[in-house]
Structures are given as C-alpha cells and as structure tokens.
Coordinates of C-alpha atoms in Angstrom, one line a residue:
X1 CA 28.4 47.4 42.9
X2 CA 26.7 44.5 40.8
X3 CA 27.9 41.4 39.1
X4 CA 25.9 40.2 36.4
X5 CA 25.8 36.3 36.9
X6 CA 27.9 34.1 33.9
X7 CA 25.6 33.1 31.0
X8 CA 24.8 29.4 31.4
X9 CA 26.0 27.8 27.7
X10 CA 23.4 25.8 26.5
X11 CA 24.3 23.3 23.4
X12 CA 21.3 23.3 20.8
X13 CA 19.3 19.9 20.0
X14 CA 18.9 18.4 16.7
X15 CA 16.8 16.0 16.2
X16 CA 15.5 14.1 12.8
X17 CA 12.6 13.4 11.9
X18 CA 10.7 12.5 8.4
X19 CA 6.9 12.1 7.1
X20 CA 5.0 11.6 4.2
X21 CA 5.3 13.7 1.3
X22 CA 3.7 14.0 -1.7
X23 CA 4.7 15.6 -5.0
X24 CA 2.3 17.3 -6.6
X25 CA 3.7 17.6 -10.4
X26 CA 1.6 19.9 -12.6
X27 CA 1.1 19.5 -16.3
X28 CA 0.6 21.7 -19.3
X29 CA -2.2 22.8 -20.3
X30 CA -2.3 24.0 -16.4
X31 CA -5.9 25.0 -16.4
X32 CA -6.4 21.5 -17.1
X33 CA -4.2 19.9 -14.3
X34 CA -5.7 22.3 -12.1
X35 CA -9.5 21.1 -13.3
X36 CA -7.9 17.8 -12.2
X37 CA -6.9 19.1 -8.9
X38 CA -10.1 20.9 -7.9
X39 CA -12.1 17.7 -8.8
X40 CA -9.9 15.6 -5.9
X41 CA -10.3 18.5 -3.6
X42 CA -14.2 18.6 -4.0
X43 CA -14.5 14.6 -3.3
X44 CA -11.9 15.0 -0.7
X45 CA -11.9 18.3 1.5
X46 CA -9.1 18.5 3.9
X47 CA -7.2 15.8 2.5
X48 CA -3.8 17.8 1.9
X49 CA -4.1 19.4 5.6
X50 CA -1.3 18.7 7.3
X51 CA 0.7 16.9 5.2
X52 CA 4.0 18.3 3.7
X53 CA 3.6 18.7 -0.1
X54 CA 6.8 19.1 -3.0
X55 CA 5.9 20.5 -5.8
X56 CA 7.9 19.2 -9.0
X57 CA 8.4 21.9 -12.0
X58 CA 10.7 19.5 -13.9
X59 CA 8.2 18.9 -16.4
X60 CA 6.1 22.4 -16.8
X61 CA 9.8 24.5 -16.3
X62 CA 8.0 27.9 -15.9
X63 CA 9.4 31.3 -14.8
X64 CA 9.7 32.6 -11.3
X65 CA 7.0 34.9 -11.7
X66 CA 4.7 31.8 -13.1
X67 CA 5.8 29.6 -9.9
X68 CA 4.6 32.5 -7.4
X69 CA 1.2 32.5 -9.4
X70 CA 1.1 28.8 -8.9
X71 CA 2.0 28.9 -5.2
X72 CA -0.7 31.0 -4.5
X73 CA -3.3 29.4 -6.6
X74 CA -2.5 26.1 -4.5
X75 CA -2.5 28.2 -1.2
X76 CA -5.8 29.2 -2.2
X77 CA -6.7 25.1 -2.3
X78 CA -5.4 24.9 1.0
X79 CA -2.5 23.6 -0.3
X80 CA 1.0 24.9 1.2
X81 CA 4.5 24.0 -0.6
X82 CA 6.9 23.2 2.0
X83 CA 9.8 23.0 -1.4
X84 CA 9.9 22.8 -5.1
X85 CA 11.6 20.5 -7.2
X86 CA 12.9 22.2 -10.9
X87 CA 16.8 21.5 -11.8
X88 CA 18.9 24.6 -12.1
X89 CA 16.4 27.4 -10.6
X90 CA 17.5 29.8 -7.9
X91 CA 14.5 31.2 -6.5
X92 CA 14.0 34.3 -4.4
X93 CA 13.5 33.9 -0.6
X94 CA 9.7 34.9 -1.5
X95 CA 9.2 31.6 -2.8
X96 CA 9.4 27.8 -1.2
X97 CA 13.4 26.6 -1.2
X98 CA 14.6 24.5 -4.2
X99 CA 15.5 20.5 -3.0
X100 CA 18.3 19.4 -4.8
X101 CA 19.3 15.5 -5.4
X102 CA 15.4 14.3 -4.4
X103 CA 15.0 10.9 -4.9
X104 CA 11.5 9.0 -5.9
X105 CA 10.5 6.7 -3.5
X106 CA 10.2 3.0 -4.4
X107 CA 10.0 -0.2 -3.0
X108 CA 13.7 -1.0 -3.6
X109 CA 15.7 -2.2 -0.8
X110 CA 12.6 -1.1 2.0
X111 CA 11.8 -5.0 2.6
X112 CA 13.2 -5.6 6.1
X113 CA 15.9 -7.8 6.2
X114 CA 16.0 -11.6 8.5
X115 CA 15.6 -10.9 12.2
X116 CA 14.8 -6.7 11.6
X117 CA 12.1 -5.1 13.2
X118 CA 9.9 -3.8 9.6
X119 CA 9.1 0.0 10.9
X120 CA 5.5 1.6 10.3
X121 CA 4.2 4.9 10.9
X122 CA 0.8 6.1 12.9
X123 CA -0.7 9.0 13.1
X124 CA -3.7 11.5 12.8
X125 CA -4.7 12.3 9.7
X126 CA -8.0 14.3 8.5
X127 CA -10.9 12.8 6.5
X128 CA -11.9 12.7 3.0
X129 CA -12.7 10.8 0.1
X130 CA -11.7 11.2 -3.5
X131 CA -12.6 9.9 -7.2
X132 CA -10.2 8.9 -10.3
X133 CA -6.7 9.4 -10.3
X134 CA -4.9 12.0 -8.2
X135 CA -3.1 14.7 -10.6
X136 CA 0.8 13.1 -9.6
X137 CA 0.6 12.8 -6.0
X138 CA 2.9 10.5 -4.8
X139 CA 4.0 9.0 -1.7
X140 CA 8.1 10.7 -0.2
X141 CA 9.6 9.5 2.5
X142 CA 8.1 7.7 5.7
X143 CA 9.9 7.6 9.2
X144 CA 10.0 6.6 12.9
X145 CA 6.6 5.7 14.6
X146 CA 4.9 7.6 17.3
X147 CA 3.7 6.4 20.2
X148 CA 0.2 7.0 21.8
X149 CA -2.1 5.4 24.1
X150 CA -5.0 4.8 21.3
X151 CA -2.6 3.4 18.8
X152 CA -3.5 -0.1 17.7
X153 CA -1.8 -3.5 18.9
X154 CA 1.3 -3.7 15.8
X155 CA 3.2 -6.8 15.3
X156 CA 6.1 -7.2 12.8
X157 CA 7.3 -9.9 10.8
X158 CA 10.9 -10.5 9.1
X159 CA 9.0 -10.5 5.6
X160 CA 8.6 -6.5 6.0
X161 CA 4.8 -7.6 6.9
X162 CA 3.3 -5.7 9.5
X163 CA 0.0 -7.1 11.6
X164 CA -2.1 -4.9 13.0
X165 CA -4.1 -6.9 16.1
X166 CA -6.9 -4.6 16.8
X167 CA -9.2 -2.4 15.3
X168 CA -8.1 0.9 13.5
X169 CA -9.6 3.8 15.0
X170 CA -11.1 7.0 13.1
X171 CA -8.4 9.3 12.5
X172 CA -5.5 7.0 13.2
X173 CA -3.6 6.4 9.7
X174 CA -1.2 3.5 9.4
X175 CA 2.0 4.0 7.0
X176 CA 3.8 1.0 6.1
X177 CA 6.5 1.5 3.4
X178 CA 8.0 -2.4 3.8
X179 CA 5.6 -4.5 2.6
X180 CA 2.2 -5.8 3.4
X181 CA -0.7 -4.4 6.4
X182 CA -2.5 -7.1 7.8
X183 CA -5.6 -6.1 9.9
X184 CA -6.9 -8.5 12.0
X185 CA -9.9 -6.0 13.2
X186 CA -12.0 -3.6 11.3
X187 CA -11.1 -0.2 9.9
X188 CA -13.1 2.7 11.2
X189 CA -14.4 5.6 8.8
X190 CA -12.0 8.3 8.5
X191 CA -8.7 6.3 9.3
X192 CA -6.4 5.5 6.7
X193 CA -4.0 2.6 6.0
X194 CA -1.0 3.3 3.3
X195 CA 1.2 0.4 2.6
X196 CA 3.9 -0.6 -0.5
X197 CA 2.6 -3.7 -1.1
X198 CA -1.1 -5.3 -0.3
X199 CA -3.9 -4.5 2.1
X200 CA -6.0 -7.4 3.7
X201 CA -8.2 -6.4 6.5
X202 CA -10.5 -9.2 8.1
X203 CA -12.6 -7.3 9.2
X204 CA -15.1 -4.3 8.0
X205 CA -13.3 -1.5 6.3
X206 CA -14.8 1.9 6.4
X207 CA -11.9 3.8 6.2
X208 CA -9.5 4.4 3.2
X209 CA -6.7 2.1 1.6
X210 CA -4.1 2.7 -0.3
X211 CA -1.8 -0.4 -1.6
X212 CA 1.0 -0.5 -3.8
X213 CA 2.2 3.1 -2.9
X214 CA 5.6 3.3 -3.8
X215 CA 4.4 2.0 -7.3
X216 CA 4.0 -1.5 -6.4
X217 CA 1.2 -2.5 -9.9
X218 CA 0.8 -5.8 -8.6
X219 CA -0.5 -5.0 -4.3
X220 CA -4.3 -5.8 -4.3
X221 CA -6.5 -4.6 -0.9
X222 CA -8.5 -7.8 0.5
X223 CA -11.1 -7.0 2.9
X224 CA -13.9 -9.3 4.7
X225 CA -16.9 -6.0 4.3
X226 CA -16.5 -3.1 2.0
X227 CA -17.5 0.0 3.3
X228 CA -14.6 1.6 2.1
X229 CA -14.5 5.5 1.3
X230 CA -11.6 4.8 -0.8
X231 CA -9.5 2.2 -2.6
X232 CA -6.5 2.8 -3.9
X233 CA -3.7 1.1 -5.8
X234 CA -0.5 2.5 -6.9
X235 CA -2.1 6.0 -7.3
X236 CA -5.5 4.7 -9.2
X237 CA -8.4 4.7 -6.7
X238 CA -12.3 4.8 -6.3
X239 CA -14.7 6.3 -4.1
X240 CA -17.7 4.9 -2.1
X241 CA -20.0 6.7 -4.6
X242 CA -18.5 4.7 -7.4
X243 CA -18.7 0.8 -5.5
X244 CA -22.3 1.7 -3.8
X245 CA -24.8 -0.9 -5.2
X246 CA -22.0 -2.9 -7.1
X247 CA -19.1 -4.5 -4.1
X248 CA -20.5 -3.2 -0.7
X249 CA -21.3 -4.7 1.7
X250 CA -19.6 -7.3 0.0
X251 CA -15.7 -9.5 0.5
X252 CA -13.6 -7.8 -2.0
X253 CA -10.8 -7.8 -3.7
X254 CA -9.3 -4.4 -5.7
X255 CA -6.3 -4.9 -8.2
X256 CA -5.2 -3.0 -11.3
X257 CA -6.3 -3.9 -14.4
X258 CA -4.2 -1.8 -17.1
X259 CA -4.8 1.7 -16.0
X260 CA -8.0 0.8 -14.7
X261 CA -9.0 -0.1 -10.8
X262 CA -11.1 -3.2 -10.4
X263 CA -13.3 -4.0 -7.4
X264 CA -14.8 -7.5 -7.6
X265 CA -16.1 -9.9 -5.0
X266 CA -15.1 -12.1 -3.3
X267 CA -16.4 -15.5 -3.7

C-alpha cells in the first residue's frame, strides 16, 4: 500500500514594482506621425528596447481593427505596447489591455518633503541618439531604485535634489522624478540621466540628458564639456550632429526658448 505525502501549501508573492513609461500618442494624418516616428528611430536605434510603452488613442479614436494595424506597424519598429489608453473601448484579448483612470505625470507634489530621503532610479538602458521632437513620448511613472555594485556614489538632499558623487558609467541611466541631478563627475557615452527639473554636470557629458521631464519649461542642463549625444528639455531636444562645430567642446547651458531648444555657452 502507498501514501502519497500531503501537499505542502505554499502562499503566492506579490510584489510591486514600477518603471518608466512612455506614451506614445499618435496623430492624424498617421502616415505623418509615423514619418515622425521613423525619423527618431533612425537617429536613435534601440532607444524603445526595453522600456514599457502606452499607447494613447484618445485623440485618433480608431476602430479595433485600425488599433491591431497600428500595433503591428509599431512591432515592426521594435516597438511593443504593454496597454492602450482610449476611453470606453473593450478590446479583444488579441490586442494590448485597456488602462482605465491613467494619470499624466507631473511635477506636482514629487518634491520630497523636510527630512525625506528624495528617491531616484538606476538602471541599464540601451544607446542612442535622436533629433527634433519626439512624436508624444512622455515620461509615466518612476519607482524604487536598484542596487548594483557599478552604481554611482548618490546622495540626497531635503530639496528633492539628488547628487551624484562619481562618474556615470555607459549604460547606467539615472531617473530622478523630484527635482534636480547634480553630477559631480563626468557622464560616459551611452548613459543617460532623466530628471523633472535641471541637469548640471561638472564634469564632461557624453551621454544623454533629459531635464524638465515631467513638463518642467523652465529646467535648463549645465554642463562643464559638451559632448553630449543628446539634450533634452521637457520633450524638445538635439543631437550631437546638430551642436558639432557650434557648443562642443564647450560649458553649456540648454533652456527652451518658445518651442525651440537653445544651446549656448557658457561664459
């Protein structure tokens, strides 16, 4: 005669955890937007890789059977839509799920307050550089940190800034949604460094920055040497190719000027 032994329960783990998203919203005419689309991709292969990506349908409203034509034309930009934003759809299990009650991410209430640790996240990202203005990409939520051996030396302050004390490493990406990124070091090529409000690095910066990206106008980037591949503010940017013979090599500064993104020097 056997016994078979009692099952062992086991209680299942869940566990949190967010990243950045961005929203990609297209926009009639779509052969257009997509133009647009293909033009960032070119200047900037690999870019989306790995990051989650929402795609918002509020604006363009199409049909089901335009959304799976859509899908797939991203998929084929080596773009994959984790969920779609469009009020009122119900969309067939073919498709990405529907998000309902999304928020847009802004700078409100993300300062840290007195005496709070600000929060930042690093990570590996891939490289690329683009030109112009991303067709609606914008930055979603931003979590916990991750730890690793290579991460550079982070200190916090109670204004929501956060100090980096050494030098950023290629393929390390820094993601500050409270306030400022100070780097002390240099920024190597094919890092990147993401922050709400301004940029200043003291050192070289070869890698990419992107201030003011919760929709912060005002954030500037500061940097000691521009070597940048790309400098971005609130969602307007330019690529090496555009500063080469005008601001590098050169202290900079980058602000928005209108709709326009300004590089001047330093003086």
């Amino acid at each position: 005669m056997t016994f078979a032994a009692p099952l062992e329960a086991k209680s299942i783990r869940f566990r949190a955890r967010s990243f950045v998203a961005f929203t990609l919203t297209p926009e009639a005419p779509l052969a257009t937007w997509l133009e647009g689309l293909d033009h960032w991709i070119g200047n900037s292969p690999g870019y989306f890789a790995g990051r989650p990506v929402l795609l918002d349908l509020n604006m363009l409203k199409p049909g089901a059977g335009e959304i799976a034509a859509l899908v797939a034309e991203l998929a084929t930009r080596g773009i994959r839509i984790y969920a779609i934003e469009l009020e009122g759809a119900s969309l067939g299990a073919e498709l990405p799920p529907v998000l309902v009650g999304a928020k847009e991410a802004t700078t409100d209430g993300l300062l840290a307050q007195p005496g709070r640790k600000a929060r930042a996240e690093i990570s590996s990202q891939s490289e690329g550089k683009t030109e112009g203005k991303a067709p609606e990409g914008r930055a979603g939520k931003v979590g916990a940190s991750k730890a690793g051996e290579s991460e550079p030396q982070v200190g916090h302050e109670a204004s929501g800034t956060l100090m980096i004390k050494s030098p950023i490493r290629s393929g390390q990406a820094i993601v500050h949604p409270h306030g400022d990124v100070i780097v002390l070091g240099s920024v190597a090529s094919g890092s990147e460094i993401i922050a709400a409000g301004s940029i200043h690095v003291y050192g070289t910066l070869r890698g990419r920055a992107s201030a003011g990206a919760l929709g912060n106008k005002g954030a500037r980037i500061f940097c000691r040497r521009n070597e940048a591949e790309l400098l971005a503010v609130d969602g307007w940017y330019v690529t090496a190719e555009e500063m080469e013979g005008v601001s590098r090599g050169k202290p900079i500064q980058a602000f928005l000027d209108g709709d326009a993104l300004r590089v001047e020097p330093l003086n």
